[in-house]
Coordinates of C-alpha atoms in Angstrom, one line a residue:
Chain A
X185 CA 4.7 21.5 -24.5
X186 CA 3.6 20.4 -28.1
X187 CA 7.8 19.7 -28.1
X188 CA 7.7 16.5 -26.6
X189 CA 6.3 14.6 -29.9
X190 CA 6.9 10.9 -28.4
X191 CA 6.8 10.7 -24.4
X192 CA 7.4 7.4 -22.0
X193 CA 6.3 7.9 -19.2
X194 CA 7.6 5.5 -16.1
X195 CA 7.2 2.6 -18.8
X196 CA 8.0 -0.8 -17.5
X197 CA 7.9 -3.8 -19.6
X198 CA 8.3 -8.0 -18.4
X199 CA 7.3 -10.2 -20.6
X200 CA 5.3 -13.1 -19.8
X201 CA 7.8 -15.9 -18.9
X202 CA 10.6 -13.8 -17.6
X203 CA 12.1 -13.0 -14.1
X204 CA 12.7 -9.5 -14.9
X205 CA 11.7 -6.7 -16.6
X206 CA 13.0 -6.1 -19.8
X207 CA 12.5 -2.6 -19.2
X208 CA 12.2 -0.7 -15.5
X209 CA 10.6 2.4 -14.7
X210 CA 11.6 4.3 -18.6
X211 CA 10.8 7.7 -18.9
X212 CA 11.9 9.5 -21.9
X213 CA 10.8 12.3 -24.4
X214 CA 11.5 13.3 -27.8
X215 CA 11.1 16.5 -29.6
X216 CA 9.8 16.7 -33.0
X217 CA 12.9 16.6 -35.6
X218 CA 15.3 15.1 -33.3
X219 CA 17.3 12.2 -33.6
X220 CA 17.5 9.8 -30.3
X221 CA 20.1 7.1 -30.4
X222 CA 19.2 4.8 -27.6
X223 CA 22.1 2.3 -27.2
X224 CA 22.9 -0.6 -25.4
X225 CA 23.9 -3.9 -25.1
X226 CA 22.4 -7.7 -25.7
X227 CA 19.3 -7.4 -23.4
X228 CA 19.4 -4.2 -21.8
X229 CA 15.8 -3.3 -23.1
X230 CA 16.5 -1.5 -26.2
X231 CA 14.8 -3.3 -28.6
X232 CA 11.8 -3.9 -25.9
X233 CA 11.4 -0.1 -25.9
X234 CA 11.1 0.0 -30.1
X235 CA 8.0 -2.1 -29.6
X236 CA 6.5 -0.2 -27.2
X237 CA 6.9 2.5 -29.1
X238 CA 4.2 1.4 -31.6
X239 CA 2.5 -0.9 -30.0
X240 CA 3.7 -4.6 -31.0
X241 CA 4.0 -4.6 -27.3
X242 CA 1.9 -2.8 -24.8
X243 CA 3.6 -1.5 -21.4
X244 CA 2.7 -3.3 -18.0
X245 CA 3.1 0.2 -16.7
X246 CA 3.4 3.3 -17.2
X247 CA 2.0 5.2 -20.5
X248 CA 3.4 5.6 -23.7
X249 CA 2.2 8.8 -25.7
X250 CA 2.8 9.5 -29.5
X251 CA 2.0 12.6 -30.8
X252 CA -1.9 13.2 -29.6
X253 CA -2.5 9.6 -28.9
X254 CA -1.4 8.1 -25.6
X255 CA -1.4 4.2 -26.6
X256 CA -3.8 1.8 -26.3
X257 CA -6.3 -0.7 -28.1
X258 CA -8.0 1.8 -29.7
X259 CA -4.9 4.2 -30.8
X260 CA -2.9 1.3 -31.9
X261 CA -3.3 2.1 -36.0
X262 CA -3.7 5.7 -35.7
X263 CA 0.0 5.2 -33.7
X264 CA 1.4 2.9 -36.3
X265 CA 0.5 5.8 -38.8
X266 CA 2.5 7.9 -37.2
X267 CA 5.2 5.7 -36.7
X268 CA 7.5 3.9 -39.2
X269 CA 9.8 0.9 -38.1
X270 CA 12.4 -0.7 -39.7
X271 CA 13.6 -3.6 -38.4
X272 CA 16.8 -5.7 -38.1
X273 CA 16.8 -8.8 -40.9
X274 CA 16.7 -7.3 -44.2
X275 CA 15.0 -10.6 -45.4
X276 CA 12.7 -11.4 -42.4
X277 CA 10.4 -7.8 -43.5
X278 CA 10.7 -7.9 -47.2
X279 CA 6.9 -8.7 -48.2
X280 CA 6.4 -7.9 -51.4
X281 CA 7.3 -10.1 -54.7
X282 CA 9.5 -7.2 -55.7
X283 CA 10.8 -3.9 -54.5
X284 CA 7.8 -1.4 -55.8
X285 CA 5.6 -4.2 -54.2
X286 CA 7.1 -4.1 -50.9
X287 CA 7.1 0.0 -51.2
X288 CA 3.6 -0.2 -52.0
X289 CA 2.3 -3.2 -49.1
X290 CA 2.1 -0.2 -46.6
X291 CA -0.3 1.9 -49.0
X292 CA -2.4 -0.7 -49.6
X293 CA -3.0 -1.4 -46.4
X294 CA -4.1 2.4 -45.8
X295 CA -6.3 2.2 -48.7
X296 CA -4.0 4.9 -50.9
X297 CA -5.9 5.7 -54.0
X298 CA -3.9 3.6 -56.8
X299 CA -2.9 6.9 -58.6
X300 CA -1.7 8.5 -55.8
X301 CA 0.1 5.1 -54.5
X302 CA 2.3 5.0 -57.9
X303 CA 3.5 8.7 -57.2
X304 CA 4.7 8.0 -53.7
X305 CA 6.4 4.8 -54.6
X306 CA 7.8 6.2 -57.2
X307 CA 9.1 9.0 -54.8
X308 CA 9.7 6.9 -52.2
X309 CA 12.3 4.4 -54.2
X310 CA 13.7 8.0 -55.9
X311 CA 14.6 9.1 -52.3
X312 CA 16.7 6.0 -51.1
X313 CA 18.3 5.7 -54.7
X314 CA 16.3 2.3 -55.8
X315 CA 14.9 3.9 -58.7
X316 CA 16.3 2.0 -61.0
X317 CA 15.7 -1.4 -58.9
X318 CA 12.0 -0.8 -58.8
X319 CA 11.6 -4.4 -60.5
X320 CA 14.2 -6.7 -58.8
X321 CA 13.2 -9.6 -56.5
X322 CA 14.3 -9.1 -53.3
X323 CA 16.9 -12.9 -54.1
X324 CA 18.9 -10.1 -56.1
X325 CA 19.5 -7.3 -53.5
X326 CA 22.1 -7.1 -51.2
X327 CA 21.2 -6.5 -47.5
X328 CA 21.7 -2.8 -47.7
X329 CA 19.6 -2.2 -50.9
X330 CA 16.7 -4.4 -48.8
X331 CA 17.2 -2.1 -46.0
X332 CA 17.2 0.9 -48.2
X333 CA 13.4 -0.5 -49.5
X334 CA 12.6 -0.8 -46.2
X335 CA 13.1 2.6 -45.3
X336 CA 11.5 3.4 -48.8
X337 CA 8.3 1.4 -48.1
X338 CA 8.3 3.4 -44.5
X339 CA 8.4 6.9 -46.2
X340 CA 6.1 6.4 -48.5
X341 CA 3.7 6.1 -45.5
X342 CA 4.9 9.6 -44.5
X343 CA 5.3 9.0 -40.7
X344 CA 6.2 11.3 -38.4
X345 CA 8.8 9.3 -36.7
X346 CA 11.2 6.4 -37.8
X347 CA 12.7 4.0 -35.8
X348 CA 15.5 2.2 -37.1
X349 CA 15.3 -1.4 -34.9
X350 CA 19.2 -2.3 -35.1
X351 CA 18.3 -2.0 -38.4
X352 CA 22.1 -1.5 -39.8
X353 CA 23.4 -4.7 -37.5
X354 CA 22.9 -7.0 -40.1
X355 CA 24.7 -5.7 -42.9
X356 CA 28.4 -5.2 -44.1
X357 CA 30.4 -2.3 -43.2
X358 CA 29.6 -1.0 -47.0
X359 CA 25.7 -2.1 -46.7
X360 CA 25.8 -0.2 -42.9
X361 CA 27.6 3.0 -44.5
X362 CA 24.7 3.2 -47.4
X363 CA 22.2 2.4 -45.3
X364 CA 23.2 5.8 -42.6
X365 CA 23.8 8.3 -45.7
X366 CA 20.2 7.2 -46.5
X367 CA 18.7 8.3 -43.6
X368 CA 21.4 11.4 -43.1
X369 CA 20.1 13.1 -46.2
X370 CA 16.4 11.8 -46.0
X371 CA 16.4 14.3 -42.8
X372 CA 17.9 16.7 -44.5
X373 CA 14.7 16.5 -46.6
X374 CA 12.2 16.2 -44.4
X375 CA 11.5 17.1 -41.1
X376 CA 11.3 13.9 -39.6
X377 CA 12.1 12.5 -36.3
X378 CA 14.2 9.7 -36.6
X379 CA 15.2 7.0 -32.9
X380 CA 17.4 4.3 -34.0
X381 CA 18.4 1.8 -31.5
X382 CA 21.7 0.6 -32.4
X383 CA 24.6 -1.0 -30.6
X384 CA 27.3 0.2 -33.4
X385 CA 29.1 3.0 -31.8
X386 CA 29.9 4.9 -35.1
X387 CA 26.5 5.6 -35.9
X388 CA 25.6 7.1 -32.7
X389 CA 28.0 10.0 -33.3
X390 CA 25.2 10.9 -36.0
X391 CA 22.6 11.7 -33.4
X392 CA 21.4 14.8 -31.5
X393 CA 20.8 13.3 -28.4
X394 CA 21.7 9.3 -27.0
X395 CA 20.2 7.4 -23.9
X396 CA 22.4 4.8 -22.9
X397 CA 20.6 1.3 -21.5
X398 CA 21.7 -0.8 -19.0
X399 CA 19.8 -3.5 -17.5
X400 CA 16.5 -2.4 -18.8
X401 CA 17.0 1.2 -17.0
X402 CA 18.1 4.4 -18.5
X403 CA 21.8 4.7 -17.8
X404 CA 23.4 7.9 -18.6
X405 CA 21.7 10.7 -21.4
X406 CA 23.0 13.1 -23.1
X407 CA 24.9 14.4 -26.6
X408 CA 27.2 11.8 -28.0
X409 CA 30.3 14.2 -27.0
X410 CA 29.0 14.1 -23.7
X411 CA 28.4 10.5 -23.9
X412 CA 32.1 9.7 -25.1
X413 CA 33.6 11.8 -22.5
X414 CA 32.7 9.1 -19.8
X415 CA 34.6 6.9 -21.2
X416 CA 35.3 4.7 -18.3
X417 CA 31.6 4.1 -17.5
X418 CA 30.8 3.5 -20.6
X419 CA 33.3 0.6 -20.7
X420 CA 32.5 -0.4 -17.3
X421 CA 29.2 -1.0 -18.7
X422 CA 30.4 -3.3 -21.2
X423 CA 29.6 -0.4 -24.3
X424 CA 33.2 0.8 -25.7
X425 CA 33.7 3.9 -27.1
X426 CA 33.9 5.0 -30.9
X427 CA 36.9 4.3 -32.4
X428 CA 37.6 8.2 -32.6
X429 CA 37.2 8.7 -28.9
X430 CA 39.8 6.0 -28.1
X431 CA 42.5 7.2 -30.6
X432 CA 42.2 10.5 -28.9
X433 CA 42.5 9.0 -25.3
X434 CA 45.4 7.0 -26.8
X435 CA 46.8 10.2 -27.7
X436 CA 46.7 11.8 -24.6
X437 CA 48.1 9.2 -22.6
X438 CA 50.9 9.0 -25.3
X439 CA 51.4 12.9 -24.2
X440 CA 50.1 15.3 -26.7
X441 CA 48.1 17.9 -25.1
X442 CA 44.7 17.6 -27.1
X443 CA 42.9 20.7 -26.0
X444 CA 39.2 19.5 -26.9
X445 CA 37.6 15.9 -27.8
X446 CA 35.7 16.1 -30.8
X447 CA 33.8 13.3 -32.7
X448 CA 34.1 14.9 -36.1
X449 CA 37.4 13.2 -38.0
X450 CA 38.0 16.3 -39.9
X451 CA 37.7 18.3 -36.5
X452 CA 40.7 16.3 -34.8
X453 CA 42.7 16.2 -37.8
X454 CA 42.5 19.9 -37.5
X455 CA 44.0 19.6 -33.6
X456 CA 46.5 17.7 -34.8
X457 CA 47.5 19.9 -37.8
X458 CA 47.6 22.8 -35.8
X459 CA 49.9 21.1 -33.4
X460 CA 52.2 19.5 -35.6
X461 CA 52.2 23.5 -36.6
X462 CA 53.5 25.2 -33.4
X463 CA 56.0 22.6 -32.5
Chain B
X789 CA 19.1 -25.5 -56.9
X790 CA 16.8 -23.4 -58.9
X791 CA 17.8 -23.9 -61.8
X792 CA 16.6 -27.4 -62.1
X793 CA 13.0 -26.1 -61.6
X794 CA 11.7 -24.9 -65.1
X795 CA 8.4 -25.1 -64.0
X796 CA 7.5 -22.0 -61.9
X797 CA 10.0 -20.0 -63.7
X798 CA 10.0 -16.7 -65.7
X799 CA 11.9 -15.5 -68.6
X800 CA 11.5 -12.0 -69.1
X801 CA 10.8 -10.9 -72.3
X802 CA 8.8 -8.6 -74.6
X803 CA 6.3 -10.7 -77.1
X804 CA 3.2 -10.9 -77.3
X805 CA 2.6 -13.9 -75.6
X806 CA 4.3 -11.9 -72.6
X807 CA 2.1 -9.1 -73.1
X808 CA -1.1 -11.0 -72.7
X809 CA -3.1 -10.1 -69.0
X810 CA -2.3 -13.1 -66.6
X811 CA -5.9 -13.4 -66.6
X812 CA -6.9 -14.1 -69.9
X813 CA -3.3 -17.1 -70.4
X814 CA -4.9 -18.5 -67.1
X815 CA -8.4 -19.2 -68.2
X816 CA -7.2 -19.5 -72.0
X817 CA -4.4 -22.5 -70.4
X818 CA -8.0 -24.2 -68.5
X819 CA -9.8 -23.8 -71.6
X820 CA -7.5 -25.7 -73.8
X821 CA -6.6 -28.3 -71.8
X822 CA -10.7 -28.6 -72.0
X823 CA -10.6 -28.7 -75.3
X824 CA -7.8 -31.3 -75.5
X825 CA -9.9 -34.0 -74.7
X826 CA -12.2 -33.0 -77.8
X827 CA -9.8 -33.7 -80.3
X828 CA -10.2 -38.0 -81.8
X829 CA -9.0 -38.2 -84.7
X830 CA -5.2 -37.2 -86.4
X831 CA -6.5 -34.3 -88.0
X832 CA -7.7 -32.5 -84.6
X833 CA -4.6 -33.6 -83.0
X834 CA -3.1 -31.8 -85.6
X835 CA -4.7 -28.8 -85.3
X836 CA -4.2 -28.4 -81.6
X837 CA -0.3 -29.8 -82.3
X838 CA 0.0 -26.4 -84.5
X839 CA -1.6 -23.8 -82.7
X840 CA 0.6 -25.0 -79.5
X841 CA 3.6 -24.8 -81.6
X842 CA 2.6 -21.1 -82.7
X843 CA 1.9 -20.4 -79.7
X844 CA 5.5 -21.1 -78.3
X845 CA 7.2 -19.7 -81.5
X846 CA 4.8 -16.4 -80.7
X847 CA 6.7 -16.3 -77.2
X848 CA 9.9 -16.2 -78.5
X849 CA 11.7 -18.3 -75.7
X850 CA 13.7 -21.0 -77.2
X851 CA 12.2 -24.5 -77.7
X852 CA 15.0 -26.1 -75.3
X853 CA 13.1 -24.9 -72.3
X854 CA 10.2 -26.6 -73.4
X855 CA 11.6 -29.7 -73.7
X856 CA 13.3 -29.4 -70.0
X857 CA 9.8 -29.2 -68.5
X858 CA 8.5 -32.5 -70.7
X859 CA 12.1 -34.5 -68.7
X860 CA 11.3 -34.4 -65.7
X861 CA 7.8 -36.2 -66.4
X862 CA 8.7 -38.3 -69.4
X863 CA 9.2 -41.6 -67.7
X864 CA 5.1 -41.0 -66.3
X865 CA 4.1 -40.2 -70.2
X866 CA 6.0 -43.4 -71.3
X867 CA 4.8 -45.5 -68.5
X868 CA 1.0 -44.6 -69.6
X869 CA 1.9 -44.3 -73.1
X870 CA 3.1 -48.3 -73.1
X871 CA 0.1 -49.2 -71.3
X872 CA -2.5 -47.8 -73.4
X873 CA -0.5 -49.6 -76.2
X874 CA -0.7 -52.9 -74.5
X875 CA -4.5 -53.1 -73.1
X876 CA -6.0 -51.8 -76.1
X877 CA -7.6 -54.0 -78.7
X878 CA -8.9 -53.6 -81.9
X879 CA -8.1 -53.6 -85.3
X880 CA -4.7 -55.3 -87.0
X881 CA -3.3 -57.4 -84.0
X882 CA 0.4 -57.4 -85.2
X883 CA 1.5 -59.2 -81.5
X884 CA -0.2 -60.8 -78.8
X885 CA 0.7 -62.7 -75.5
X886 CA -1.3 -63.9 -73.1
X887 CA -3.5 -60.8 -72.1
X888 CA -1.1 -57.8 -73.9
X889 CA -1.6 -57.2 -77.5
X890 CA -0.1 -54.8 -79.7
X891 CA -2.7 -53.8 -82.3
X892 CA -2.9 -50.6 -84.7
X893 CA -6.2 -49.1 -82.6
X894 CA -3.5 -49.4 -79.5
X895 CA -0.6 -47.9 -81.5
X896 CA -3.1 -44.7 -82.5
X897 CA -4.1 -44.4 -79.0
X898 CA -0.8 -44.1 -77.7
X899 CA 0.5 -41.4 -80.1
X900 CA -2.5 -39.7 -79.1
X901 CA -1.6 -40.0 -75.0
X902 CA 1.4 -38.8 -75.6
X903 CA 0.7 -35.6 -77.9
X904 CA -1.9 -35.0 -75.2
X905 CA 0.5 -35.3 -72.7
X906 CA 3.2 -33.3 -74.1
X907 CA 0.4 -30.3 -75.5
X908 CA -0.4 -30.1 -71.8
X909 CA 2.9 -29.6 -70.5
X910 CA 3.7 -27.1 -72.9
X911 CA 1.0 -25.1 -72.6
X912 CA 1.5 -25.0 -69.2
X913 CA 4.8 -24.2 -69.5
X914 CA 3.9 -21.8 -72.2
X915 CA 2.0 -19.8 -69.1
X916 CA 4.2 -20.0 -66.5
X917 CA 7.0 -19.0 -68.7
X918 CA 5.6 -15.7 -69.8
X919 CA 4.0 -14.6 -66.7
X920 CA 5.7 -13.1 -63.5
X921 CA 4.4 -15.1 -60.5
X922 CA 3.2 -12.2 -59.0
X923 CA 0.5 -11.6 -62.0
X924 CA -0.4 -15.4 -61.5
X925 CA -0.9 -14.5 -58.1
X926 CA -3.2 -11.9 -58.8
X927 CA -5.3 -13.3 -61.9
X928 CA -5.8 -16.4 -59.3
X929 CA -6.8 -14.4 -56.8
X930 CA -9.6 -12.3 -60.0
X931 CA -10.7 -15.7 -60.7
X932 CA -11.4 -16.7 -57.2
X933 CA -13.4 -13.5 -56.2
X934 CA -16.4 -14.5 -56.9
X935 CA -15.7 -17.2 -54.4
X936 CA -16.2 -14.1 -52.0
X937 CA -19.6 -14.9 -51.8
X938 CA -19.3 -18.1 -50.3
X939 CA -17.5 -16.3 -47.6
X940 CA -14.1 -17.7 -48.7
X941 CA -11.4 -15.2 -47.9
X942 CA -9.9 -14.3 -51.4
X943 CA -7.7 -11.6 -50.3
X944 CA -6.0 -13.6 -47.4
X945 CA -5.8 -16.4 -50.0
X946 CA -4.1 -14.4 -52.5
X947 CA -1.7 -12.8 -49.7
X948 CA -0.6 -16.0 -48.5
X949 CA 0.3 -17.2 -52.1
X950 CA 2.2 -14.0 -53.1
X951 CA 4.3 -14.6 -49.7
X952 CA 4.8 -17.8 -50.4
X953 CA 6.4 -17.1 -53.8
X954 CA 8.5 -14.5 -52.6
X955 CA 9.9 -16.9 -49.9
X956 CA 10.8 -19.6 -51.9
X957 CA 14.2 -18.5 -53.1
X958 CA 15.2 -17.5 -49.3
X959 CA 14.5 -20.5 -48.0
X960 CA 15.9 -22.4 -51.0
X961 CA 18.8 -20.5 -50.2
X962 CA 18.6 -21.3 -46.5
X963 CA 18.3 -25.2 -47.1
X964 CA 21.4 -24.8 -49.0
X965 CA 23.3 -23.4 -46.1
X966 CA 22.2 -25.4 -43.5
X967 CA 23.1 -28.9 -46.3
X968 CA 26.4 -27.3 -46.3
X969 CA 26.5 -26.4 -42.5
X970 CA 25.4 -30.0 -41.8
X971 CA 27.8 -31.8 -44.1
X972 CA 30.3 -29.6 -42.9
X973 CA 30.1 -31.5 -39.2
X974 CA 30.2 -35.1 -40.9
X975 CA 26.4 -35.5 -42.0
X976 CA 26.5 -37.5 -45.7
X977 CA 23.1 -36.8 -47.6
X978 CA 22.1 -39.4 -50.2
X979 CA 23.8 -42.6 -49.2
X980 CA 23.1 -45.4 -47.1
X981 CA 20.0 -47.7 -47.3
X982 CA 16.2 -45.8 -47.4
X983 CA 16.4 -45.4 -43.6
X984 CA 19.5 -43.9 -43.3
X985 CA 18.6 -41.6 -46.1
X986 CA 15.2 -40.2 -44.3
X987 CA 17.2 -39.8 -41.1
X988 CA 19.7 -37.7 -42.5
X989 CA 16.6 -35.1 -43.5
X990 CA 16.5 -34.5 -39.9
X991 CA 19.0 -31.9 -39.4
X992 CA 18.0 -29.9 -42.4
X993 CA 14.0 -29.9 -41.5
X994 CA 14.0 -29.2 -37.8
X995 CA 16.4 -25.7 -38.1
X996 CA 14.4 -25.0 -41.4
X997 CA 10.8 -25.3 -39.4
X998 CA 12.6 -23.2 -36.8
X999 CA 13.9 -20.7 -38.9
X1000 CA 10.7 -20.5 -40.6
X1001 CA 8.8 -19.9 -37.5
X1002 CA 11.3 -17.1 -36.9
X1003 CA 10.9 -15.7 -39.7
X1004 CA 7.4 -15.9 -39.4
X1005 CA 6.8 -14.0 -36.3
X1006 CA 9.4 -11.1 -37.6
X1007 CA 7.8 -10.8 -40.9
X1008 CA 4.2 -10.6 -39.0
X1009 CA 5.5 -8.2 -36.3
X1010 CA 6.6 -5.7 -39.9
X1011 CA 3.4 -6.2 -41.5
X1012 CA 1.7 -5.2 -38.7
X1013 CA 4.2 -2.3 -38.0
X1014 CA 3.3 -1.2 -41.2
X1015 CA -0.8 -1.1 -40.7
X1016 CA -1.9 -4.2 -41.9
X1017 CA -4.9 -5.6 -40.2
X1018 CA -6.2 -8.7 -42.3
X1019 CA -10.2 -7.8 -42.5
X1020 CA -9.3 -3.9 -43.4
X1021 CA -10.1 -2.6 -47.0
X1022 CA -7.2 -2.6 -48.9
X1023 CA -6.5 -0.9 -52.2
X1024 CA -4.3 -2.1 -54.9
X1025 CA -0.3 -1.5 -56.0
X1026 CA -1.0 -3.5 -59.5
X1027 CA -3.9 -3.3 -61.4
X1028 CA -4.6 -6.0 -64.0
X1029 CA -6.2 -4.5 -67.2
X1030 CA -7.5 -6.0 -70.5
X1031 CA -6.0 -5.0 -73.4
X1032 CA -7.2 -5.5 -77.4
X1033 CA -4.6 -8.5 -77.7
X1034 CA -6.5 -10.5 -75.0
X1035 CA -9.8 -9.9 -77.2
X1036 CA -8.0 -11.3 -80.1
X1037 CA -6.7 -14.5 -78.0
X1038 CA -10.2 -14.9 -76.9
X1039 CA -11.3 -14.7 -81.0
X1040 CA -8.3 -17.3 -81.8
X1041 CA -9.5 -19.5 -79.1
X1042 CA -13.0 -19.7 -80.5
X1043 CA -11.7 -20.5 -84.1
X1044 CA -9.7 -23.2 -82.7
X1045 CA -12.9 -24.4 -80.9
X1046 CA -15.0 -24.5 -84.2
X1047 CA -12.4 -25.6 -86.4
X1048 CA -12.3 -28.7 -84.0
X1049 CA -15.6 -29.8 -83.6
X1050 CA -16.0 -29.5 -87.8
X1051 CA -13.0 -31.7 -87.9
X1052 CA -14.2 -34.1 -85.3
X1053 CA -15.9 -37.2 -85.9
X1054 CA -18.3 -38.1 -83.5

């Protein structure tokens, strides 16, 4: 059972002035390694559940468990240990004067032994491709390469898990693109679980495992080809489908017989080669 | 926007001057304003004129930005300057009217205000020039430590200044946006009579207190994501040390002391 390394348990959120709950009745687990996408859209409790997960919020019911600890005033930093968070404004979470500063604000914090502190950061910024930015002010970065330092200062901390807080929905396609090969190959590096909460479609494809929101309640769960193939709902919902998955469907309806929906480009161009083959 | 503000600014570079601990140009900058006001007679001023002018050729930053940080305040400096040429009295009168007299004691006295005036802006300059802000931050917050004791919280102290500098650009940069936003819907900045001028500040203050207060709460919400707590024990990224230059700027300070008491004239 040691599998389930981040567990909600019937988690409801409402915060203090609102009619609703933000989040109703969430129950969830990850495993250790995975990737979770949880998407949604505008107010459907996504971003709600990122701060329960380390405790900038705390749940009006239900139990949140990380690892050993099961959250609660006195877990709260051994939690935030655990967990790294990046969040969505590249500008708003930049606190250092430079970019080793900003690696580094999270060491000092947990009292890293100065020696020890230069070696991470400098591993840290090598990891995400900064090196050679170690000195710039944050004024000369472009929102990706702040993001990238973001997720530098949050390995450096050597958490288990990392959630990405729409962390890609401010940037430029280009900035966006960077940012997801930074965390692709940082997993292949470590064994880290990573949940990003996300509403671009194309980055979901990434994941292991996606749980859709709606309305504060968990909607549909499954792989993102799973996900894709209820296409209907998923528009009925207000969500859209990849732009992969709708080429294909436009395919189909155009007449050519696909014979499985894939979400891998390279996969469909295959299909379609072998097709164009046996005509 | 920021490049009219010399003050505050640093130019990177790899001279001595540059190489110096924050601490020691901080305390050293104090110390000779302090020792300014010692100099009374031409051949101190002198002295002190030299040694400044060393001092800036030892940083290797061209003299033009020096001058652009005397601009902005020269119109204070002549103001006094004329002044203390006027009201003082004493020796050759060469003109006089009614209360204002322009004598050779008022003359000397002015030259003097305004060398003092400009040695202190230099200086300054000289300092905040060479030094990143982020090394001011921390040799502010070495000399205020002591202050500890008087349960004054150095460390938030020094925290909230190093945030502050590192904000400055963004929001310099926001204020820019929101001008342009604002002027872009029909708002005119800098005409009209006084009135009309303060009101038009309006719509760039109240989305920039906004913003900030945004920006605020986001930036607290990562900091705390990221395990700080305020009153924890905190180690440290970047470590000031001493070095034997700042020894012999300490040793160069101390001539310049002796050297201008023997030439003073009490």
């Amino acid at each position: 059972m040691s599998n389930d390394f981040v567990k909600l348990d019937h988690v409801s959120y409402k915060y203090e002035d609102a009619p609703d709950f933000a989040v109703k009745d969430v129950s969830f687990t990850v495993e250790k390694g995975e990737w979770l996408a949880i998407v949604g859209h505008n107010g459907s409790g996504k971003s709600t559940i990122a701060k329960l997960l380390n405790g900038l919020l705390f749940p009006t019911d239900g139990m949140v468990k990380i690892g050993h600890f099961k959250l609660g005033e006195k877990t709260i930093w051994d939690i935030r240990k655990q967990v790294g968070m990046v969040f969505q404004n590249p500008d708003n979470q930049f606190v250092g004067a430079t970019v080793q500063d900003d690696v580094a604000f999270g060491l000092e914090n947990h009292g890293v032994p100065h020696e020890l502190m230069v070696e991470r950061v400098d591993r840290a910024l090598d990891e995400v491709g900064m090196q050679k930015y170690a000195l710039h002010e944050p004024s000369r970065l472009s929102g990706g390469q702040k993001q990238r330092v973001a997720i530098a200062g949050v390995l450096a901390l050597q958490p288990d898990i990392i959630i990405l807080d729409e962390a890609t929905s401010m940037l430029d396609p280009r900035g966006r693109a960077e940012v997801m090969e930074t965390i692709r190959v940082m997993r292949e590096r470590e064994a880290i679980t990573v949940i990003s909460i996300t509403h671009d479609l194309d980055e979901v494809v990434l994941a292991d495992r996606v749980i859709v929101m709606n309305q504060g309640t968990r909607h549909l769960e499954g792989t993102p080809k799973e996900i894709f193939e209820q296409a209907q709902e998923m528009r009925r919902i207000g969500l859209g489908v990849p732009f992969i998955t709708s080429l294909q469907e436009k395919l189909e309806l155009a007449g050519i017989p696909l014979t499985d929906r894939s979400l891998m480009e390279g996969a469909l161009m295959e299909q379609l080669w072998t097709l164009h083959l046996n005509k | 926007m920021i490049d009219k503000l010399i003050f505050g600014r640093f130019m990177p570079g790899e001279s001595l001057i540059h190489h110096l601990d924050a601490r020691t140009k901080l305390i050293a900058g104090f110390y000779f304003i302090g020792i300014l006001f010692l100099a009374n007679n031409w051949q101190t001023y002198a002295l002190l004129t030299l040694f400044t002018f060393a001092v800036i050729a030892l940083t290797g930053i061209s003299y033009r930005f020096f001058i652009k940080g005397v601009k902005p305040l020269i119109w204070l400096i002549l103001f006094t300057v004329v002044l203390q040429m006027l009201f003082t009295s004493g020796g050759t009168i060469f003109f006089s009217w009614g209360p204002f007299a322009i004598s050779s004691f008022g003359l000397i006295n002015g030259v003097y205000v305004f060398i003092r005036f400009v040695l202190i802006i230099f200086i300054s300059t000289v300092i905040t020039l060479t030094t990143t802000p982020m090394d001011l931050t921390d040799a502010i917050a070495y000399i205020l430590r002591p202050f500890k004791v008087l349960k004054m919280p150095v460390q938030d102290i020094a925290l909230m200044i190093s945030v502050a500098l590192r904000f400055i650009p963004t929001l310099m940069e926001e204020t820019d946006k929101i001008m342009k936003a604002q002027r872009a819907r029909g708002v005119e900045f800098g005409e009209g009579n006084l009135f009309e001028q303060m009101k038009v500040v309006v719509p760039i203050f109240i989305p920039l207190f906004v913003s900030s207060f945004n920006r605020a709460e986001d930036l607290a919400d990562a900091m705390e994501a990221r395990g700080y707590q305020g009153d924890q024990k905190r180690t440290r990224f970047r470590i000031l040390r001493w070095h034997w230059c700042d020894l012999v700027a300490g040793l160069v300070l101390v001539a310049l002391t002796v050297g201008l008491v023997t030439l003073r004239i009490s």
